[in-house]
């Protein structure tokens, strides 16, 4: 059986052409690393909560109270997946009631984010998730 050197002897010795091809391939690998790191920034999910559209005509105090508070990782924060029923909030807002004073917020039914989400622009202006 022939050895590796015998089989590849027709290729010739290492010369300027092989060096050029090697460097071209080595340099072409560098941008791939940037693409790998790029997804870390554009693929992140910023803090978000349910969107309460302006057309619902809810007062600002009810708009702030529309998102329930949840405990996550030991701290109290606004829910990112649920909101109080907007129809109910609109009725209370039109009657001039004050949340947690005239109305017990825990008695209002929860619903999912039917109108999408509003994303925080504190860290990122735009990501894949927000688009």
JSON list of N, CA, C and O in Angstrom, two decimals, residues 64-88:
[
{"chain": "A", "resi": 64, "resn": "UNK", "atom": "N", "xyz": [-51.91, 52.75, 34.08]},
{"chain": "A", "resi": 64, "resn": "UNK", "atom": "CA", "xyz": [-50.80, 52.25, 34.91]},
{"chain": "A", "resi": 64, "resn": "UNK", "atom": "C", "xyz": [-51.22, 51.02, 35.71]},
{"chain": "A", "resi": 64, "resn": "UNK", "atom": "O", "xyz": [-50.41, 50.13, 35.95]},
{"chain": "A", "resi": 65, "resn": "UNK", "atom": "N", "xyz": [-52.48, 50.97, 36.14]},
{"chain": "A", "resi": 65, "resn": "UNK", "atom": "CA", "xyz": [-52.97, 49.86, 36.94]},
{"chain": "A", "resi": 65, "resn": "UNK", "atom": "C", "xyz": [-53.40, 48.66, 36.10]},
{"chain": "A", "resi": 65, "resn": "UNK", "atom": "O", "xyz": [-53.70, 47.60, 36.65]},
{"chain": "A", "resi": 66, "resn": "UNK", "atom": "N", "xyz": [-53.41, 48.79, 34.79]},
{"chain": "A", "resi": 66, "resn": "UNK", "atom": "CA", "xyz": [-53.92, 47.74, 33.90]},
{"chain": "A", "resi": 66, "resn": "UNK", "atom": "C", "xyz": [-53.03, 46.50, 33.88]},
{"chain": "A", "resi": 66, "resn": "UNK", "atom": "O", "xyz": [-53.48, 45.42, 33.51]},
{"chain": "A", "resi": 67, "resn": "UNK", "atom": "N", "xyz": [-51.77, 46.65, 34.25]},
{"chain": "A", "resi": 67, "resn": "UNK", "atom": "CA", "xyz": [-50.84, 45.52, 34.24]},
{"chain": "A", "resi": 67, "resn": "UNK", "atom": "C", "xyz": [-50.67, 45.03, 35.67]},
{"chain": "A", "resi": 67, "resn": "UNK", "atom": "O", "xyz": [-50.23, 45.78, 36.54]},
{"chain": "A", "resi": 68, "resn": "UNK", "atom": "N", "xyz": [-50.99, 43.75, 35.95]},
{"chain": "A", "resi": 68, "resn": "UNK", "atom": "CA", "xyz": [-50.86, 43.25, 37.32]},
{"chain": "A", "resi": 68, "resn": "UNK", "atom": "C", "xyz": [-49.40, 43.11, 37.75]},
{"chain": "A", "resi": 68, "resn": "UNK", "atom": "O", "xyz": [-48.52, 42.91, 36.91]},
{"chain": "A", "resi": 69, "resn": "UNK", "atom": "N", "xyz": [-49.18, 43.22, 39.03]},
{"chain": "A", "resi": 69, "resn": "UNK", "atom": "CA", "xyz": [-47.83, 43.05, 39.58]},
{"chain": "A", "resi": 69, "resn": "UNK", "atom": "C", "xyz": [-47.64, 41.58, 39.95]},
{"chain": "A", "resi": 69, "resn": "UNK", "atom": "O", "xyz": [-48.55, 40.95, 40.49]},
{"chain": "A", "resi": 70, "resn": "UNK", "atom": "N", "xyz": [-46.47, 41.04, 39.61]},
{"chain": "A", "resi": 70, "resn": "UNK", "atom": "CA", "xyz": [-46.15, 39.64, 39.94]},
{"chain": "A", "resi": 70, "resn": "UNK", "atom": "C", "xyz": [-44.79, 39.61, 40.65]},
{"chain": "A", "resi": 70, "resn": "UNK", "atom": "O", "xyz": [-43.99, 40.53, 40.52]},
{"chain": "A", "resi": 71, "resn": "UNK", "atom": "N", "xyz": [-44.56, 38.55, 41.39]},
{"chain": "A", "resi": 71, "resn": "UNK", "atom": "CA", "xyz": [-43.26, 38.36, 42.03]},
{"chain": "A", "resi": 71, "resn": "UNK", "atom": "C", "xyz": [-42.43, 37.43, 41.15]},
{"chain": "A", "resi": 71, "resn": "UNK", "atom": "O", "xyz": [-42.85, 36.31, 40.86]},
{"chain": "A", "resi": 72, "resn": "UNK", "atom": "N", "xyz": [-41.28, 37.92, 40.71]},
{"chain": "A", "resi": 72, "resn": "UNK", "atom": "CA", "xyz": [-40.39, 37.13, 39.86]},
{"chain": "A", "resi": 72, "resn": "UNK", "atom": "C", "xyz": [-38.96, 37.32, 40.36]},
{"chain": "A", "resi": 72, "resn": "UNK", "atom": "O", "xyz": [-38.50, 38.45, 40.50]},
{"chain": "A", "resi": 73, "resn": "UNK", "atom": "N", "xyz": [-38.29, 36.22, 40.60]},
{"chain": "A", "resi": 73, "resn": "UNK", "atom": "CA", "xyz": [-36.91, 36.24, 41.11]},
{"chain": "A", "resi": 73, "resn": "UNK", "atom": "C", "xyz": [-36.82, 37.04, 42.41]},
{"chain": "A", "resi": 73, "resn": "UNK", "atom": "O", "xyz": [-35.84, 37.76, 42.64]},
{"chain": "A", "resi": 74, "resn": "UNK", "atom": "N", "xyz": [-37.84, 36.95, 43.23]},
{"chain": "A", "resi": 74, "resn": "UNK", "atom": "CA", "xyz": [-37.82, 37.61, 44.52]},
{"chain": "A", "resi": 74, "resn": "UNK", "atom": "C", "xyz": [-38.14, 39.09, 44.52]},
{"chain": "A", "resi": 74, "resn": "UNK", "atom": "O", "xyz": [-38.07, 39.74, 45.56]},
{"chain": "A", "resi": 75, "resn": "UNK", "atom": "N", "xyz": [-38.48, 39.65, 43.37]},
{"chain": "A", "resi": 75, "resn": "UNK", "atom": "CA", "xyz": [-38.81, 41.08, 43.33]},
{"chain": "A", "resi": 75, "resn": "UNK", "atom": "C", "xyz": [-40.17, 41.27, 42.64]},
{"chain": "A", "resi": 75, "resn": "UNK", "atom": "O", "xyz": [-40.58, 40.46, 41.82]},
{"chain": "A", "resi": 76, "resn": "UNK", "atom": "N", "xyz": [-40.83, 42.34, 43.00]},
{"chain": "A", "resi": 76, "resn": "UNK", "atom": "CA", "xyz": [-42.14, 42.66, 42.46]},
{"chain": "A", "resi": 76, "resn": "UNK", "atom": "C", "xyz": [-41.97, 43.43, 41.15]},
{"chain": "A", "resi": 76, "resn": "UNK", "atom": "O", "xyz": [-41.24, 44.42, 41.10]},
{"chain": "A", "resi": 77, "resn": "UNK", "atom": "N", "xyz": [-42.60, 42.95, 40.08]},
{"chain": "A", "resi": 77, "resn": "UNK", "atom": "CA", "xyz": [-42.51, 43.62, 38.78]},
{"chain": "A", "resi": 77, "resn": "UNK", "atom": "C", "xyz": [-43.82, 43.48, 38.03]},
{"chain": "A", "resi": 77, "resn": "UNK", "atom": "O", "xyz": [-44.67, 42.67, 38.39]},
{"chain": "A", "resi": 78, "resn": "UNK", "atom": "N", "xyz": [-43.96, 44.28, 36.98]},
{"chain": "A", "resi": 78, "resn": "UNK", "atom": "CA", "xyz": [-45.16, 44.24, 36.17]},
{"chain": "A", "resi": 78, "resn": "UNK", "atom": "C", "xyz": [-45.16, 42.99, 35.30]},
{"chain": "A", "resi": 78, "resn": "UNK", "atom": "O", "xyz": [-44.13, 42.61, 34.75]},
{"chain": "A", "resi": 79, "resn": "UNK", "atom": "N", "xyz": [-46.31, 42.37, 35.14]},
{"chain": "A", "resi": 79, "resn": "UNK", "atom": "CA", "xyz": [-46.44, 41.16, 34.34]},
{"chain": "A", "resi": 79, "resn": "UNK", "atom": "C", "xyz": [-46.16, 41.47, 32.87]},
{"chain": "A", "resi": 79, "resn": "UNK", "atom": "O", "xyz": [-46.52, 42.53, 32.37]},
{"chain": "A", "resi": 80, "resn": "UNK", "atom": "N", "xyz": [-45.53, 40.52, 32.19]},
{"chain": "A", "resi": 80, "resn": "UNK", "atom": "CA", "xyz": [-45.26, 40.73, 30.77]},
{"chain": "A", "resi": 80, "resn": "UNK", "atom": "C", "xyz": [-46.19, 39.90, 29.88]},
{"chain": "A", "resi": 80, "resn": "UNK", "atom": "O", "xyz": [-46.12, 40.01, 28.66]},
{"chain": "A", "resi": 81, "resn": "UNK", "atom": "N", "xyz": [-47.06, 39.09, 30.49]},
{"chain": "A", "resi": 81, "resn": "UNK", "atom": "CA", "xyz": [-47.90, 38.20, 29.69]},
{"chain": "A", "resi": 81, "resn": "UNK", "atom": "C", "xyz": [-49.40, 38.37, 29.92]},
{"chain": "A", "resi": 81, "resn": "UNK", "atom": "O", "xyz": [-50.19, 37.80, 29.18]},
{"chain": "A", "resi": 82, "resn": "UNK", "atom": "N", "xyz": [-49.79, 39.10, 30.95]},
{"chain": "A", "resi": 82, "resn": "UNK", "atom": "CA", "xyz": [-51.21, 39.27, 31.23]},
{"chain": "A", "resi": 82, "resn": "UNK", "atom": "C", "xyz": [-51.53, 40.72, 31.56]},
{"chain": "A", "resi": 82, "resn": "UNK", "atom": "O", "xyz": [-50.63, 41.50, 31.90]},
{"chain": "A", "resi": 83, "resn": "UNK", "atom": "N", "xyz": [-52.81, 41.04, 31.47]},
{"chain": "A", "resi": 83, "resn": "UNK", "atom": "CA", "xyz": [-53.31, 42.35, 31.86]},
{"chain": "A", "resi": 83, "resn": "UNK", "atom": "C", "xyz": [-54.73, 42.16, 32.38]},
{"chain": "A", "resi": 83, "resn": "UNK", "atom": "O", "xyz": [-55.35, 41.11, 32.17]},
{"chain": "A", "resi": 84, "resn": "UNK", "atom": "N", "xyz": [-55.23, 43.17, 33.06]},
{"chain": "A", "resi": 84, "resn": "UNK", "atom": "CA", "xyz": [-56.62, 43.12, 33.49]},
{"chain": "A", "resi": 84, "resn": "UNK", "atom": "C", "xyz": [-57.51, 43.38, 32.28]},
{"chain": "A", "resi": 84, "resn": "UNK", "atom": "O", "xyz": [-57.10, 44.05, 31.33]},
{"chain": "A", "resi": 85, "resn": "UNK", "atom": "N", "xyz": [-58.74, 42.85, 32.31]},
{"chain": "A", "resi": 85, "resn": "UNK", "atom": "CA", "xyz": [-59.66, 43.03, 31.17]},
{"chain": "A", "resi": 85, "resn": "UNK", "atom": "C", "xyz": [-59.85, 44.51, 30.89]},
{"chain": "A", "resi": 85, "resn": "UNK", "atom": "O", "xyz": [-60.28, 45.27, 31.75]},
{"chain": "A", "resi": 86, "resn": "UNK", "atom": "N", "xyz": [-59.53, 44.91, 29.68]},
{"chain": "A", "resi": 86, "resn": "UNK", "atom": "CA", "xyz": [-59.54, 46.31, 29.31]},
{"chain": "A", "resi": 86, "resn": "UNK", "atom": "C", "xyz": [-60.97, 46.87, 29.27]},
{"chain": "A", "resi": 86, "resn": "UNK", "atom": "O", "xyz": [-61.18, 48.02, 29.64]},
{"chain": "A", "resi": 87, "resn": "UNK", "atom": "N", "xyz": [-61.94, 46.06, 28.88]},
{"chain": "A", "resi": 87, "resn": "UNK", "atom": "CA", "xyz": [-63.34, 46.54, 28.86]},
{"chain": "A", "resi": 87, "resn": "UNK", "atom": "C", "xyz": [-63.79, 46.93, 30.27]},
{"chain": "A", "resi": 87, "resn": "UNK", "atom": "O", "xyz": [-64.45, 47.96, 30.46]},
{"chain": "A", "resi": 88, "resn": "UNK", "atom": "N", "xyz": [-63.44, 46.12, 31.24]},
{"chain": "A", "resi": 88, "resn": "UNK", "atom": "CA", "xyz": [-63.80, 46.41, 32.63]},
{"chain": "A", "resi": 88, "resn": "UNK", "atom": "C", "xyz": [-63.09, 47.66, 33.11]},
{"chain": "A", "resi": 88, "resn": "UNK", "atom": "O", "xyz": [-63.70, 48.53, 33.76]}
]
